[in-house]
mmCIF file of C-alpha atoms in Angstrom:
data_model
loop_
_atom_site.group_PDB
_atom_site.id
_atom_site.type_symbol
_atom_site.label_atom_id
_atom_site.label_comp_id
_atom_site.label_asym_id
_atom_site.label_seq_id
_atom_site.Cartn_x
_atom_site.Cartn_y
_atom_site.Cartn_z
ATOM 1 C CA UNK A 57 -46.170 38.752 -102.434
ATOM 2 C CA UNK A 58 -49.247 38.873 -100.309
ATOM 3 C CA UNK A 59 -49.517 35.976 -99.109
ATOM 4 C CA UNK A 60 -49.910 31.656 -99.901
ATOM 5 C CA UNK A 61 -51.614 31.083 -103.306
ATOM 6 C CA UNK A 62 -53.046 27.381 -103.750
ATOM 7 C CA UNK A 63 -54.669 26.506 -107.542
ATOM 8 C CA UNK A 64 -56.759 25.302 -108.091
ATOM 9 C CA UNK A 65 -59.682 26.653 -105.720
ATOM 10 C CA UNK A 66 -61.745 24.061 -106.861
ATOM 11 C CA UNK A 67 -61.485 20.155 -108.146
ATOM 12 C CA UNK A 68 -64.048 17.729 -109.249
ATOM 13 C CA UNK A 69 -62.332 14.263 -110.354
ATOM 14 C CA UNK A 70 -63.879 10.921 -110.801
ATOM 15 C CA UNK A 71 -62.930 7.826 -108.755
ATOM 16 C CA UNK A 72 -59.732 6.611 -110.106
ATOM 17 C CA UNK A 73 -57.814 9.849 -111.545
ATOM 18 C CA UNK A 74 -54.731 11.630 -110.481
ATOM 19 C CA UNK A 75 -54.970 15.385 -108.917
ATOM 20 C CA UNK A 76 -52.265 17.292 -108.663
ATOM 21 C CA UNK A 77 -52.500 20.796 -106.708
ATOM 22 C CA UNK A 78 -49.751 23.169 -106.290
ATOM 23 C CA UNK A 79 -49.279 25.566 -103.589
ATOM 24 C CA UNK A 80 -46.654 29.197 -103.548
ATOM 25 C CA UNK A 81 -45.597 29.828 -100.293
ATOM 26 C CA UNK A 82 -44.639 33.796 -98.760
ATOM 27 C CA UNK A 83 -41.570 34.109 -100.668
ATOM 28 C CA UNK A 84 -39.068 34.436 -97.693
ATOM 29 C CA UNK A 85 -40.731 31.444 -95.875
ATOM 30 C CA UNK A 86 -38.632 28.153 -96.179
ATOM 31 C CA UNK A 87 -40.954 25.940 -94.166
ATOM 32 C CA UNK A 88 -43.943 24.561 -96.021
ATOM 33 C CA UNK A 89 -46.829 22.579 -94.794
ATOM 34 C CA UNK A 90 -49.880 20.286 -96.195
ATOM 35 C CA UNK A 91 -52.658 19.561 -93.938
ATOM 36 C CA UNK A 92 -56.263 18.411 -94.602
ATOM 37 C CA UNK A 93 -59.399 19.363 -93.128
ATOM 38 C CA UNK A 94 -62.785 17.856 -93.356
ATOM 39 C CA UNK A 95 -66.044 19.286 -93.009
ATOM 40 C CA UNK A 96 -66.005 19.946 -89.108
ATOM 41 C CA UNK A 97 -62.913 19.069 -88.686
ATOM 42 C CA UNK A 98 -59.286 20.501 -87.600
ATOM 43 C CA UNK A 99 -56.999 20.755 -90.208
ATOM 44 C CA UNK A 100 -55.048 17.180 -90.083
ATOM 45 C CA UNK A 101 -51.176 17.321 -90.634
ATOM 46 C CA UNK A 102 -49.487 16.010 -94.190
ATOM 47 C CA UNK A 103 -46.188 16.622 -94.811
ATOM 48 C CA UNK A 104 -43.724 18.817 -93.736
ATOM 49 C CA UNK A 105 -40.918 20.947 -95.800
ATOM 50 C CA UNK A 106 -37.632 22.916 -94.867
ATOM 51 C CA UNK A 107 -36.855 24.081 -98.164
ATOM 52 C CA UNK A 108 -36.474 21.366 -100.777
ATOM 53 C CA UNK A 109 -36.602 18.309 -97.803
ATOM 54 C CA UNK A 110 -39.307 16.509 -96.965
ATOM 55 C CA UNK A 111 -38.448 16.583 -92.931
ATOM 56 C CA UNK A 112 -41.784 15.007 -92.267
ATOM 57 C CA UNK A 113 -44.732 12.546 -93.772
ATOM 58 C CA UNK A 114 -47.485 11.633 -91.739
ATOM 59 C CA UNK A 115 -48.177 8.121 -90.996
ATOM 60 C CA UNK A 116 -51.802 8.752 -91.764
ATOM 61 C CA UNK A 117 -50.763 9.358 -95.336
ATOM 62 C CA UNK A 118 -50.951 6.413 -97.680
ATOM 63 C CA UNK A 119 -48.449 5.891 -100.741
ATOM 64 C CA UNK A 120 -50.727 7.309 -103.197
ATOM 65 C CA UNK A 121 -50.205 10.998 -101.697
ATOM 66 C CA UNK A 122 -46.445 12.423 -102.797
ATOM 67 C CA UNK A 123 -45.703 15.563 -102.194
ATOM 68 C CA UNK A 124 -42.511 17.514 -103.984
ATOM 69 C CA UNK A 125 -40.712 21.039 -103.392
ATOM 70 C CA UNK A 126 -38.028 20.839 -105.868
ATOM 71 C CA UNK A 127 -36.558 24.361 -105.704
ATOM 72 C CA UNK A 128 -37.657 24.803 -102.152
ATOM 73 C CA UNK A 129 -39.998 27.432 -103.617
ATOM 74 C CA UNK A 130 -43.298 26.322 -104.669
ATOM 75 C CA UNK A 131 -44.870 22.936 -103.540
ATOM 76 C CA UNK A 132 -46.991 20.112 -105.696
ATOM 77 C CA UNK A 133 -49.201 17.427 -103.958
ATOM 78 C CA UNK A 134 -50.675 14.506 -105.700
ATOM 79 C CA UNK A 135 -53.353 12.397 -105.128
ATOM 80 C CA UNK A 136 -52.986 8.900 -107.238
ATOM 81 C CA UNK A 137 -56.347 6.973 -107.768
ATOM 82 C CA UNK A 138 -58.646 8.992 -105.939
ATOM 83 C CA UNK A 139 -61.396 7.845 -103.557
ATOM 84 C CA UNK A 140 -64.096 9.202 -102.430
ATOM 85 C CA UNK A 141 -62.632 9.474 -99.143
ATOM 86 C CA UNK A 142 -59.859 11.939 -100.383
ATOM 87 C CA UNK A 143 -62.593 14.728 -100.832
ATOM 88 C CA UNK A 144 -61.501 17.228 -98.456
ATOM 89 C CA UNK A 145 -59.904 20.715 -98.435
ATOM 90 C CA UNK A 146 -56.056 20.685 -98.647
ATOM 91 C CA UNK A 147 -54.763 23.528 -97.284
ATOM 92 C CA UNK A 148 -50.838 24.815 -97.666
ATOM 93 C CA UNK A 149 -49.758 26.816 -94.811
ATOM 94 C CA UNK A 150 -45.839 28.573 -94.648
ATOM 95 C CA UNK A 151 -43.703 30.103 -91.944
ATOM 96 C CA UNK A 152 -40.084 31.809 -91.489
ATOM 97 C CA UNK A 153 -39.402 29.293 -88.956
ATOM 98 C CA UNK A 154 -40.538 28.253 -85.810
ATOM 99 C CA UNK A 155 -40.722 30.491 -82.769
ATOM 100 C CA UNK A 156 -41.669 33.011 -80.909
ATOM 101 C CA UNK A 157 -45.144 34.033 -82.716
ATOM 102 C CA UNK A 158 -44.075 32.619 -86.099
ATOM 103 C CA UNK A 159 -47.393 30.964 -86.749
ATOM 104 C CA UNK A 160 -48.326 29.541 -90.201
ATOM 105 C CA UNK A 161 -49.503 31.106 -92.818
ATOM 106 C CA UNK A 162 -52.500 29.336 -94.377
ATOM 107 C CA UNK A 163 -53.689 29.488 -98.059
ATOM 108 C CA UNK A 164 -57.492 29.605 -99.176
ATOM 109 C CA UNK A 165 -57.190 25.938 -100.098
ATOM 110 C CA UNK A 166 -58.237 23.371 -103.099
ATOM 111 C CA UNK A 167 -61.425 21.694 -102.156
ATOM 112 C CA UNK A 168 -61.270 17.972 -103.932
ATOM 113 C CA UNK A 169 -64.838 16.517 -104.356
ATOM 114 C CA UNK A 170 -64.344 12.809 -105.780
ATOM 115 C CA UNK A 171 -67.528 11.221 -107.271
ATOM 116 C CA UNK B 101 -49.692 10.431 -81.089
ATOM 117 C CA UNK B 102 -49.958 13.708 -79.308
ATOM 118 C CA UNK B 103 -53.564 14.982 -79.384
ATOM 119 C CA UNK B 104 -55.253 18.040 -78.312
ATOM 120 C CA UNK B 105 -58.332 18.142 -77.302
ATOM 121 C CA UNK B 106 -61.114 21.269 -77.242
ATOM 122 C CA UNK B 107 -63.876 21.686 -75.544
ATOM 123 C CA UNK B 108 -67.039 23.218 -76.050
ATOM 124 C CA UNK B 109 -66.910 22.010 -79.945
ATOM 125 C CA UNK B 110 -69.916 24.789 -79.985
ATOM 126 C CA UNK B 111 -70.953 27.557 -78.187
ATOM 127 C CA UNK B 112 -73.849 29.588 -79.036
ATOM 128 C CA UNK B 113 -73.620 32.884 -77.170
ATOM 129 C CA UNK B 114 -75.758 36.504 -77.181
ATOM 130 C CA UNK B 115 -73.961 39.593 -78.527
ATOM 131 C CA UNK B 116 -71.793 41.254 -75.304
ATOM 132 C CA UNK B 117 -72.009 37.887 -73.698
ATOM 133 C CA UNK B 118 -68.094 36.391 -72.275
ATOM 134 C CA UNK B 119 -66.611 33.246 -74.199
ATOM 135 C CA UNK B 120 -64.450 30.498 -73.495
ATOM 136 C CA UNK B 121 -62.491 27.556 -75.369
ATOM 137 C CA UNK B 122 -60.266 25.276 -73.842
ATOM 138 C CA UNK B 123 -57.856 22.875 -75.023
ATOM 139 C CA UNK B 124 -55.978 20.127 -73.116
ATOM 140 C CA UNK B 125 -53.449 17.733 -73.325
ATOM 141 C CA UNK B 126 -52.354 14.538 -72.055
ATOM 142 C CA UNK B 127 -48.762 15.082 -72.440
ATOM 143 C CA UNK B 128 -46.235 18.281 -72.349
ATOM 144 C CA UNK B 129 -47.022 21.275 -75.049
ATOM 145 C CA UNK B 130 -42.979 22.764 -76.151
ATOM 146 C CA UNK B 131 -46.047 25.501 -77.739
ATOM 147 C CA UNK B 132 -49.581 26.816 -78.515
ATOM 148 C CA UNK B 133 -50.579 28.364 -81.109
ATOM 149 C CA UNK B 134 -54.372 29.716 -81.720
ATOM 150 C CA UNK B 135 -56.099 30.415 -85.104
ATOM 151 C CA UNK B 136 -59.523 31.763 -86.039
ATOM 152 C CA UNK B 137 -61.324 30.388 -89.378
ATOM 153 C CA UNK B 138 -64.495 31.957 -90.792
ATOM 154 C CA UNK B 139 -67.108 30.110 -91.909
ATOM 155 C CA UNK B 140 -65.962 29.229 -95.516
ATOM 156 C CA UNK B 141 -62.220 30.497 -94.790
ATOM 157 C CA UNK B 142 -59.156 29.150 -93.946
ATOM 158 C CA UNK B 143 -57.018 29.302 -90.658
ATOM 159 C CA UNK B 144 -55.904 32.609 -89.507
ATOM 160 C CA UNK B 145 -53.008 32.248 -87.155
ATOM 161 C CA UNK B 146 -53.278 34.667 -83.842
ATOM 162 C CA UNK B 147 -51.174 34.100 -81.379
ATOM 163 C CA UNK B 148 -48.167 31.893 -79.819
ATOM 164 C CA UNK B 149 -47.819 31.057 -76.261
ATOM 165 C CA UNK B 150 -44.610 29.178 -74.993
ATOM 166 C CA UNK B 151 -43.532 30.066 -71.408
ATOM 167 C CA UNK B 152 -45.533 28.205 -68.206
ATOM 168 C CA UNK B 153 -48.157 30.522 -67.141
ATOM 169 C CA UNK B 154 -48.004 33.112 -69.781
ATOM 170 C CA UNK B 155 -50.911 35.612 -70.506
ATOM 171 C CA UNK B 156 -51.323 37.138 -73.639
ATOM 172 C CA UNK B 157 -53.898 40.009 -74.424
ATOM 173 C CA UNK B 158 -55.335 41.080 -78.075
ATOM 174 C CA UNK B 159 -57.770 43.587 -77.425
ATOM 175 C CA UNK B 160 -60.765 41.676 -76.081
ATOM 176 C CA UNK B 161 -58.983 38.085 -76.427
ATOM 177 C CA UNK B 162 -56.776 36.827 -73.692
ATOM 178 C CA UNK B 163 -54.593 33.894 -73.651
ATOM 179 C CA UNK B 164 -53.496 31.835 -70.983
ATOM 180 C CA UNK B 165 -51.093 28.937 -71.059
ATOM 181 C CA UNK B 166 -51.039 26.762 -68.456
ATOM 182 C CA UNK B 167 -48.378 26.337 -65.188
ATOM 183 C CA UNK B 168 -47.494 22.947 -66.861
ATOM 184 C CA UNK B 169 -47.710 23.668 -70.560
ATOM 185 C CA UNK B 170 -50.555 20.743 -71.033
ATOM 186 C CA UNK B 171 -53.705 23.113 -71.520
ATOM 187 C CA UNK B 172 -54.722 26.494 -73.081
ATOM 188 C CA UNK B 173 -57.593 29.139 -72.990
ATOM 189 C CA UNK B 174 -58.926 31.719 -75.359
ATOM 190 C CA UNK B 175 -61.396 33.650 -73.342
ATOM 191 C CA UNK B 176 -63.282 36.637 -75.753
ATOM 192 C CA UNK B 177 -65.000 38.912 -73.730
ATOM 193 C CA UNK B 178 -68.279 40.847 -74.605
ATOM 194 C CA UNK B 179 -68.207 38.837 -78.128
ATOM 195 C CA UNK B 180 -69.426 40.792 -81.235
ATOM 196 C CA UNK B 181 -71.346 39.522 -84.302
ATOM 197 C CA UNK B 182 -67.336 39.459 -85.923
ATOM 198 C CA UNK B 183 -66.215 37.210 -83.434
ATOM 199 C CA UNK B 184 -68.002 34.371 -85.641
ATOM 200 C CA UNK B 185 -65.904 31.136 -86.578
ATOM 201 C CA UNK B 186 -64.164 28.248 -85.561
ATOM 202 C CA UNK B 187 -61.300 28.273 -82.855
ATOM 203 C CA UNK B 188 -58.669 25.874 -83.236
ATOM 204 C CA UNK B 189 -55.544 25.472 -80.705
ATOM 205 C CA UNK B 190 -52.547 23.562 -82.274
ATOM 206 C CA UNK B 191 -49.071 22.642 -80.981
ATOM 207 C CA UNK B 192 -45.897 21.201 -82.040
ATOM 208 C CA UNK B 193 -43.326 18.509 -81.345
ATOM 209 C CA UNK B 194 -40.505 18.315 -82.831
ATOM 210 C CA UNK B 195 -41.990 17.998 -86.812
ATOM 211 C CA UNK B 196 -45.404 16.926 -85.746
ATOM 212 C CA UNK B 197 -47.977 19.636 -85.857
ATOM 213 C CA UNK B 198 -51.255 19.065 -84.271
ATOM 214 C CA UNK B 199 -54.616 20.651 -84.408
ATOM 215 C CA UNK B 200 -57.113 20.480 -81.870
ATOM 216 C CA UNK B 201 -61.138 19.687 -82.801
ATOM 217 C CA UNK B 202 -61.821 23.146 -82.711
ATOM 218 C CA UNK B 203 -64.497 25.260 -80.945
ATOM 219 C CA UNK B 204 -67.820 26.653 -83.320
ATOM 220 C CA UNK B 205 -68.642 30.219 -81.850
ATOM 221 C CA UNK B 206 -72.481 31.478 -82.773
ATOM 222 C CA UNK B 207 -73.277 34.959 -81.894
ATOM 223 C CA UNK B 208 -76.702 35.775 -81.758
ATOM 224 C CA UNK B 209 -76.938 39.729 -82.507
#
């Protein structure tokens, strides 16, 4: 395990579809994290996972995002009826816990470009 | 919500030249955490800072946190050509994870 995979790298969808992008976290991590980051921007907070519970949705988020971690292994997040404001680069980030220097683990990302 | 603000949000420095980033806060950090992301990259996480006042050192990066746990710094000194990338500062409370605007570095060989 060398680290958080995300696939796809890369998604082009048209106004109106469903995305769905799946993240693995470091094997022994339990907590998993969605953020978003836009061109010049910090990555912005998601979701939130201890294992297989959601502990935490951010109120920025609007009912067409759902995120799932059924086994409390790997992690899906989908995008219902894209906009054109969803184009962004989701990034999935894991950690052992928090702590002392237990920072998160970030993936390469899936950069969504909605047209 | 909590925010965390940085300042510069870019810095254009000469090769061997010092840098600085800052990030404050309105309200009481439990943390601090500091990550470096290449142009094109993602986050890399370097450090954690939780006591009042504590100093960290990675080579030629040095952390501070501050006395009352509302601001940070991430001073590089004599930057190199690698040091290139965006700074970010981000803190937790409780579940809410926040990342601050982030500070462009330029180094100018």
């Amino acid at each position: 395990d060398t680290g958080v995979s995300q696939d796809p790298r890369h998604k082009i969808t048209k106004r109106g579809q469903n995305v769905t992008f799946r993240c693995d976290p470091i094997s022994e991590h339990n907590r998993l994290y969605w953020y978003r980051q836009t061109l010049g921007q910090g990555p912005e907070f998601l979701t939130y996972f201890q294992n297989e519970a959601q502990l935490e949705k951010s109120r920025l988020l609007s009912d067409r995002f759902s995120a799932e971690r059924p086994k409390g292994s790997f992690s899906t997040l989908e995008i219902q009826r894209t906009e054109q404001g969803d184009s962004a680069m989701y990034l999935c980030a894991s950690s052992p816990r928090t702590g002392l220097n237990y920072g998160y683990t970030f993936g390469s990302g899936t950069r969504l470009t909605v047209v | 919500g909590q925010q965390v603000m940085q300042i510069p949000q870019y810095q254009h420095v000469q090769e061997g030249e010092d840098f600085t980033t800052y990030c404050n806060s309105s309200t009481t950090l439990s943390n601090i955490q500091w990550y470096k992301q290449r142009p094109g990259g993602h986050p890399v996480f370097l450090i954690q800072l939780v006591k009042s006042g504590e100093v960290k050192k990675q080579k030629r990066l040095t952390f501070q946190f501050g006395e009352a746990k509302k601001n940070s710094s991430l001073h590089i000194t004599a930057t190199q050509t690698t040091d290139v990338g965006t700074y970010f500062c981000a803190s937790n409370t409780g579940n809410q994870f926040y990342f601050g605007t982030g500070t462009s570095l330029t180094v100018i060989p």
